[in-house]
mmCIF file of C-alpha atoms in Angstrom:
data_model
loop_
_atom_site.group_PDB
_atom_site.id
_atom_site.type_symbol
_atom_site.label_atom_id
_atom_site.label_comp_id
_atom_site.label_asym_id
_atom_site.label_seq_id
_atom_site.Cartn_x
_atom_site.Cartn_y
_atom_site.Cartn_z
ATOM 1 C CA MET A 1 -17.538 1.958 49.907
ATOM 2 C CA SER A 2 -20.124 -0.208 48.181
ATOM 3 C CA THR A 3 -23.912 -0.610 48.325
ATOM 4 C CA LEU A 4 -26.192 -3.127 50.009
ATOM 5 C CA TYR A 5 -29.710 -3.301 48.532
ATOM 6 C CA ILE A 6 -32.535 -4.596 50.751
ATOM 7 C CA VAL A 7 -35.027 -6.101 48.306
ATOM 8 C CA GLY A 8 -38.680 -6.893 48.926
ATOM 9 C CA THR A 9 -39.887 -10.012 47.106
ATOM 10 C CA PRO A 10 -43.349 -11.562 46.539
ATOM 11 C CA ILE A 11 -45.159 -13.187 49.464
ATOM 12 C CA GLY A 12 -46.805 -15.650 47.114
ATOM 13 C CA ASN A 13 -47.800 -14.266 43.742
ATOM 14 C CA LEU A 14 -44.682 -13.882 41.588
ATOM 15 C CA GLY A 15 -46.477 -11.157 39.638
ATOM 16 C CA ASP A 16 -45.908 -8.882 42.624
ATOM 17 C CA ILE A 17 -42.169 -8.607 41.966
ATOM 18 C CA THR A 18 -41.251 -5.052 40.992
ATOM 19 C CA TYR A 19 -39.302 -3.991 37.929
ATOM 20 C CA ARG A 20 -36.816 -2.295 40.230
ATOM 21 C CA ALA A 21 -36.292 -5.491 42.237
ATOM 22 C CA LEU A 22 -35.563 -7.456 39.068
ATOM 23 C CA GLU A 23 -33.172 -4.788 37.770
ATOM 24 C CA THR A 24 -31.407 -4.749 41.114
ATOM 25 C CA PHE A 25 -30.953 -8.531 41.112
ATOM 26 C CA LYS A 26 -29.587 -8.328 37.579
ATOM 27 C CA SER A 27 -27.159 -5.502 38.328
ATOM 28 C CA VAL A 28 -25.530 -6.585 41.601
ATOM 29 C CA ASP A 29 -22.476 -8.776 41.924
ATOM 30 C CA VAL A 30 -23.862 -11.050 44.645
ATOM 31 C CA ILE A 31 -27.304 -11.915 46.015
ATOM 32 C CA ALA A 32 -27.511 -12.736 49.713
ATOM 33 C CA CYS A 33 -30.662 -14.483 50.872
ATOM 34 C CA GLU A 34 -32.365 -16.194 53.779
ATOM 35 C CA ASP A 35 -32.524 -19.576 52.026
ATOM 36 C CA THR A 36 -30.573 -20.086 48.812
ATOM 37 C CA ARG A 37 -32.813 -23.004 47.821
ATOM 38 C CA HIS A 38 -35.881 -20.775 47.988
ATOM 39 C CA THR A 39 -34.418 -17.689 46.328
ATOM 40 C CA VAL A 40 -32.859 -19.641 43.476
ATOM 41 C CA GLN A 41 -36.370 -20.694 42.436
ATOM 42 C CA LEU A 42 -37.428 -17.042 42.229
ATOM 43 C CA LEU A 43 -34.307 -16.122 40.269
ATOM 44 C CA ASN A 44 -34.673 -19.079 37.903
ATOM 45 C CA HIS A 45 -38.254 -18.027 37.156
ATOM 46 C CA PHE A 46 -36.951 -14.679 35.935
ATOM 47 C CA GLU A 47 -33.830 -16.197 34.342
ATOM 48 C CA ILE A 48 -31.397 -14.432 36.641
ATOM 49 C CA LYS A 49 -28.132 -16.127 37.589
ATOM 50 C CA LYS A 50 -25.909 -14.675 40.293
ATOM 51 C CA PRO A 51 -23.649 -16.021 43.059
ATOM 52 C CA LEU A 52 -25.705 -16.656 46.214
ATOM 53 C CA VAL A 53 -24.736 -16.253 49.871
ATOM 54 C CA SER A 54 -26.831 -17.595 52.757
ATOM 55 C CA CYS A 55 -27.807 -15.142 55.494
ATOM 56 C CA ARG A 56 -30.513 -16.596 57.701
ATOM 57 C CA ALA A 57 -31.604 -15.905 61.264
ATOM 58 C CA GLN A 58 -29.421 -18.705 62.660
ATOM 59 C CA ASN A 59 -26.187 -17.359 61.122
ATOM 60 C CA GLU A 60 -27.008 -13.713 60.421
ATOM 61 C CA GLN A 61 -24.224 -12.231 62.541
ATOM 62 C CA SER A 62 -21.454 -14.320 60.981
ATOM 63 C CA ALA A 63 -22.993 -14.145 57.505
ATOM 64 C CA ALA A 64 -23.229 -10.357 57.808
ATOM 65 C CA GLN A 65 -19.477 -10.191 58.391
ATOM 66 C CA LYS A 66 -18.898 -12.267 55.254
ATOM 67 C CA ILE A 67 -21.182 -10.001 53.233
ATOM 68 C CA VAL A 68 -19.440 -6.889 54.555
ATOM 69 C CA ARG A 69 -16.129 -8.315 53.360
ATOM 70 C CA LEU A 70 -17.642 -8.571 49.879
ATOM 71 C CA LEU A 71 -18.800 -4.971 50.148
ATOM 72 C CA ASP A 72 -15.335 -3.951 51.340
ATOM 73 C CA GLU A 73 -13.935 -5.483 48.152
ATOM 74 C CA GLY A 74 -16.169 -3.182 46.117
ATOM 75 C CA GLN A 75 -18.868 -5.696 45.217
ATOM 76 C CA THR A 76 -22.532 -4.718 45.303
ATOM 77 C CA VAL A 77 -24.917 -7.007 47.176
ATOM 78 C CA ALA A 78 -28.701 -7.451 47.184
ATOM 79 C CA TYR A 79 -30.367 -9.119 50.161
ATOM 80 C CA ALA A 80 -33.740 -10.912 50.017
ATOM 81 C CA SER A 81 -35.571 -12.920 52.647
ATOM 82 C CA ASP A 82 -37.703 -15.916 51.669
ATOM 83 C CA ALA A 83 -40.776 -13.745 51.079
ATOM 84 C CA GLY A 84 -41.809 -10.171 51.670
ATOM 85 C CA THR A 85 -39.654 -7.375 53.040
ATOM 86 C CA PRO A 86 -36.443 -8.239 54.927
ATOM 87 C CA GLY A 87 -36.349 -7.088 58.533
ATOM 88 C CA ILE A 88 -40.146 -7.351 58.957
ATOM 89 C CA SER A 89 -40.388 -10.587 61.002
ATOM 90 C CA ASP A 90 -37.597 -11.827 58.734
ATOM 91 C CA PRO A 91 -33.791 -11.670 58.886
ATOM 92 C CA GLY A 92 -32.114 -8.539 57.565
ATOM 93 C CA ALA A 93 -31.904 -6.072 60.439
ATOM 94 C CA VAL A 94 -28.591 -7.418 61.766
ATOM 95 C CA LEU A 95 -27.073 -7.338 58.288
ATOM 96 C CA VAL A 96 -28.175 -3.729 57.805
ATOM 97 C CA ASP A 97 -26.658 -2.688 61.137
ATOM 98 C CA VAL A 98 -23.326 -4.372 60.415
ATOM 99 C CA ALA A 99 -23.098 -3.016 56.859
ATOM 100 C CA ARG A 100 -23.991 0.518 57.945
ATOM 101 C CA ALA A 101 -21.449 0.414 60.779
ATOM 102 C CA ALA A 102 -18.824 -0.548 58.188
ATOM 103 C CA GLY A 103 -19.682 2.599 56.246
ATOM 104 C CA HIS A 104 -21.552 1.081 53.322
ATOM 105 C CA ALA A 105 -24.642 2.592 51.709
ATOM 106 C CA ILE A 106 -27.977 0.881 52.387
ATOM 107 C CA VAL A 107 -30.674 1.232 49.730
ATOM 108 C CA PRO A 108 -34.252 -0.065 50.184
ATOM 109 C CA ILE A 109 -36.003 -1.666 47.208
ATOM 110 C CA PRO A 110 -39.661 -1.725 48.348
ATOM 111 C CA GLY A 111 -41.802 -4.769 47.742
ATOM 112 C CA ALA A 112 -44.578 -6.949 49.094
ATOM 113 C CA CYS A 113 -45.310 -7.217 52.820
ATOM 114 C CA ALA A 114 -48.112 -9.248 54.431
ATOM 115 C CA PHE A 115 -48.514 -6.638 57.190
ATOM 116 C CA VAL A 116 -49.145 -3.803 54.734
ATOM 117 C CA SER A 117 -51.247 -5.966 52.420
ATOM 118 C CA LEU A 118 -53.651 -6.940 55.198
ATOM 119 C CA ALA A 119 -53.804 -3.421 56.637
ATOM 120 C CA SER A 120 -54.755 -2.048 53.216
ATOM 121 C CA VAL A 121 -57.927 -4.160 53.075
ATOM 122 C CA ALA A 122 -58.804 -4.346 56.774
ATOM 123 C CA GLY A 123 -60.386 -0.901 57.105
ATOM 124 C CA SER A 124 -60.931 0.885 60.426
ATOM 125 C CA GLY A 125 -57.211 1.141 61.052
ATOM 126 C CA GLY A 126 -57.314 4.620 62.529
ATOM 127 C CA LYS A 127 -54.358 6.978 62.576
ATOM 128 C CA THR A 128 -52.061 4.633 64.501
ATOM 129 C CA LEU A 129 -51.379 1.033 63.517
ATOM 130 C CA LEU A 130 -48.990 -1.198 65.453
ATOM 131 C CA PHE A 131 -47.079 -4.139 64.025
ATOM 132 C CA GLU A 132 -46.163 -6.910 66.462
ATOM 133 C CA GLY A 133 -45.391 -9.876 64.200
ATOM 134 C CA PHE A 134 -45.271 -13.281 65.890
ATOM 135 C CA LEU A 135 -46.220 -13.458 69.553
ATOM 136 C CA SER A 136 -44.607 -15.905 71.974
ATOM 137 C CA PRO A 137 -45.782 -19.513 71.540
ATOM 138 C CA LYS A 138 -46.019 -19.741 75.335
ATOM 139 C CA PRO A 139 -49.681 -19.223 76.366
ATOM 140 C CA GLY A 140 -48.975 -16.997 79.359
ATOM 141 C CA ARG A 141 -46.647 -14.655 77.509
ATOM 142 C CA ARG A 142 -48.945 -14.578 74.480
ATOM 143 C CA ARG A 143 -51.993 -13.599 76.517
ATOM 144 C CA SER A 144 -50.060 -11.042 78.531
ATOM 145 C CA ARG A 145 -48.789 -9.313 75.387
ATOM 146 C CA LEU A 146 -52.235 -9.436 73.797
ATOM 147 C CA ARG A 147 -53.687 -7.671 76.818
ATOM 148 C CA GLU A 148 -51.027 -4.972 76.556
ATOM 149 C CA LEU A 149 -51.652 -4.470 72.847
ATOM 150 C CA MET A 150 -55.436 -4.397 73.198
ATOM 151 C CA ALA A 151 -55.173 -1.968 76.115
ATOM 152 C CA THR A 152 -53.365 0.607 73.958
ATOM 153 C CA GLY A 153 -56.576 1.238 72.035
ATOM 154 C CA PHE A 154 -54.651 1.090 68.755
ATOM 155 C CA ALA A 155 -55.220 -1.340 65.908
ATOM 156 C CA PHE A 156 -52.425 -3.881 65.473
ATOM 157 C CA VAL A 157 -51.319 -6.686 63.165
ATOM 158 C CA LEU A 158 -49.943 -10.080 64.155
ATOM 159 C CA TYR A 159 -48.491 -13.006 62.239
ATOM 160 C CA GLU A 160 -49.299 -16.591 63.139
ATOM 161 C CA SER A 161 -48.747 -20.142 61.919
ATOM 162 C CA PRO A 162 -51.546 -22.569 61.022
ATOM 163 C CA PHE A 163 -50.607 -24.626 64.100
ATOM 164 C CA ARG A 164 -51.411 -21.853 66.589
ATOM 165 C CA ILE A 165 -53.958 -19.655 64.817
ATOM 166 C CA VAL A 166 -56.951 -21.111 66.697
ATOM 167 C CA LYS A 167 -55.171 -20.658 70.042
ATOM 168 C CA LEU A 168 -54.403 -17.032 69.163
ATOM 169 C CA LEU A 169 -57.996 -16.348 68.125
ATOM 170 C CA ALA A 170 -59.249 -18.015 71.313
ATOM 171 C CA ASP A 171 -57.035 -15.750 73.420
ATOM 172 C CA ILE A 172 -58.265 -12.614 71.630
ATOM 173 C CA ALA A 173 -61.892 -13.688 72.022
ATOM 174 C CA ASP A 174 -61.344 -14.528 75.679
ATOM 175 C CA ILE A 175 -59.963 -11.054 76.370
ATOM 176 C CA GLN A 176 -62.642 -9.271 74.352
ATOM 177 C CA CYS A 177 -65.015 -11.276 72.220
ATOM 178 C CA GLU A 178 -66.554 -8.247 70.489
ATOM 179 C CA ARG A 179 -63.299 -6.740 69.226
ATOM 180 C CA ARG A 180 -63.388 -6.658 65.416
ATOM 181 C CA ILE A 181 -60.673 -8.605 63.642
ATOM 182 C CA VAL A 182 -59.738 -9.504 60.079
ATOM 183 C CA VAL A 183 -57.754 -12.654 59.345
ATOM 184 C CA GLY A 184 -55.796 -12.903 56.109
ATOM 185 C CA ARG A 185 -54.858 -16.441 55.111
ATOM 186 C CA GLU A 186 -52.438 -17.152 52.249
ATOM 187 C CA LEU A 187 -52.375 -13.506 51.135
ATOM 188 C CA THR A 188 -51.707 -13.058 47.378
ATOM 189 C CA LYS A 189 -51.701 -16.837 46.845
ATOM 190 C CA LEU A 190 -54.117 -19.115 45.016
ATOM 191 C CA HIS A 191 -56.198 -19.872 48.121
ATOM 192 C CA GLU A 192 -56.167 -16.353 49.546
ATOM 193 C CA GLU A 193 -58.923 -15.813 52.098
ATOM 194 C CA LEU A 194 -60.116 -12.887 54.233
ATOM 195 C CA VAL A 195 -62.347 -13.591 57.227
ATOM 196 C CA GLU A 196 -63.851 -10.607 59.068
ATOM 197 C CA GLY A 197 -66.034 -10.327 62.138
ATOM 198 C CA THR A 198 -65.931 -10.130 65.901
ATOM 199 C CA ALA A 199 -63.242 -12.147 67.653
ATOM 200 C CA ALA A 200 -65.886 -14.649 68.733
ATOM 201 C CA GLU A 201 -67.254 -15.040 65.198
ATOM 202 C CA VAL A 202 -63.852 -15.511 63.583
ATOM 203 C CA LEU A 203 -62.812 -17.987 66.278
ATOM 204 C CA GLU A 204 -65.949 -20.032 65.636
ATOM 205 C CA ASN A 205 -65.155 -20.030 61.903
ATOM 206 C CA PHE A 206 -61.639 -21.416 62.265
ATOM 207 C CA ALA A 207 -62.280 -23.655 65.259
ATOM 208 C CA GLY A 208 -64.904 -25.465 63.198
ATOM 209 C CA ARG A 209 -62.500 -26.367 60.388
ATOM 210 C CA SER A 210 -61.160 -29.909 60.192
ATOM 211 C CA LYS A 211 -57.873 -28.779 58.627
ATOM 212 C CA ILE A 212 -56.121 -25.417 58.618
ATOM 213 C CA LEU A 213 -53.345 -24.640 56.148
ATOM 214 C CA GLY A 214 -51.418 -21.554 55.152
ATOM 215 C CA GLU A 215 -49.726 -18.535 56.666
ATOM 216 C CA PHE A 216 -51.766 -16.023 58.642
ATOM 217 C CA ALA A 217 -51.816 -12.283 59.281
ATOM 218 C CA VAL A 218 -54.330 -11.008 61.846
ATOM 219 C CA PHE A 219 -55.619 -7.424 62.044
ATOM 220 C CA VAL A 220 -57.144 -6.454 65.406
ATOM 221 C CA SER A 221 -59.121 -3.223 65.367
ATOM 222 C CA GLY A 222 -58.550 -0.407 67.821
ATOM 223 C CA SER A 223 -60.819 0.599 70.674
ATOM 224 C CA LYS A 224 -61.326 4.181 71.860
ATOM 225 C CA ASN A 225 -62.315 2.997 75.339
ATOM 226 C CA ALA A 226 -59.392 0.642 75.925
ATOM 227 C CA GLN A 227 -57.681 0.709 79.291
ATOM 228 C CA PHE A 228 -54.835 -1.276 80.824
ATOM 229 C CA LEU A 229 -55.737 -4.756 82.009
ATOM 230 C CA ASP A 230 -54.038 -6.560 84.832
ATOM 231 C CA GLU A 231 -52.859 -9.885 83.393
ATOM 232 C CA ASN A 232 -54.394 -11.746 86.333
ATOM 233 C CA THR A 233 -57.908 -10.480 85.666
ATOM 234 C CA ASP A 234 -60.469 -11.220 83.010
ATOM 235 C CA THR A 235 -61.909 -7.716 82.938
ATOM 236 C CA SER A 236 -62.581 -6.406 79.434
ATOM 237 C CA VAL A 237 -60.366 -3.782 77.867
ATOM 238 C CA GLU A 238 -63.574 -2.045 76.804
ATOM 239 C CA ALA A 239 -65.055 -0.025 79.639
ATOM 240 C CA GLY A 240 -68.287 -1.520 80.940
ATOM 241 C CA GLN A 241 -68.164 -4.628 78.762
ATOM 242 C CA SER A 242 -67.526 -8.221 79.846
ATOM 243 C CA ASP A 243 -65.366 -10.794 78.079
ATOM 244 C CA TYR A 244 -68.386 -12.737 76.957
#
């Protein structure tokens, strides 16, 4: 049996690549990746040349079978998503399941992750922190899930695109405008930005911008007094406090 390495890569700043990740890329026989065009740029920067195999969300099941055949032949394979840690709102989980079921060893090579990066600077995370990733783009489903998450009382982290970030912030503020949030935009990149405040304050900040660019991670603080909200009501998740 052979080994599949799951490799975390930078989410923006190439300086965040680890020595172990580079050594792994250099030592394996094949590098599988979410987008070969993207990963080849990373490898070229570090002067690493290896055969590449595509394994993206749209073809992960079939690509995983191809990668397992390589492992069956005794080749070692490293897998990297476009940025960050595979399997965290990125492809990778299906590949891991298929490779493990075939009896191959799975080895994690830790690296950057927007979720962890934001949580490390958000503060007030408490003992329990939930990771949800991207919510549904459909307004009803998004609001319903937000209510469920906010009702747990635990802090949680979401991902969002620049096209829907204002809608997400508006939903959070509508459910509970005083809940503290921290928005990380373009984490580790040249235009990295952290915006902290109540949901209402952060919404006002971004709603007032003429143009919004970048990738977003959103930390929503916990609430000790949270309680379940019926999705058809506008009652606050904080006992005794209104939405506005």
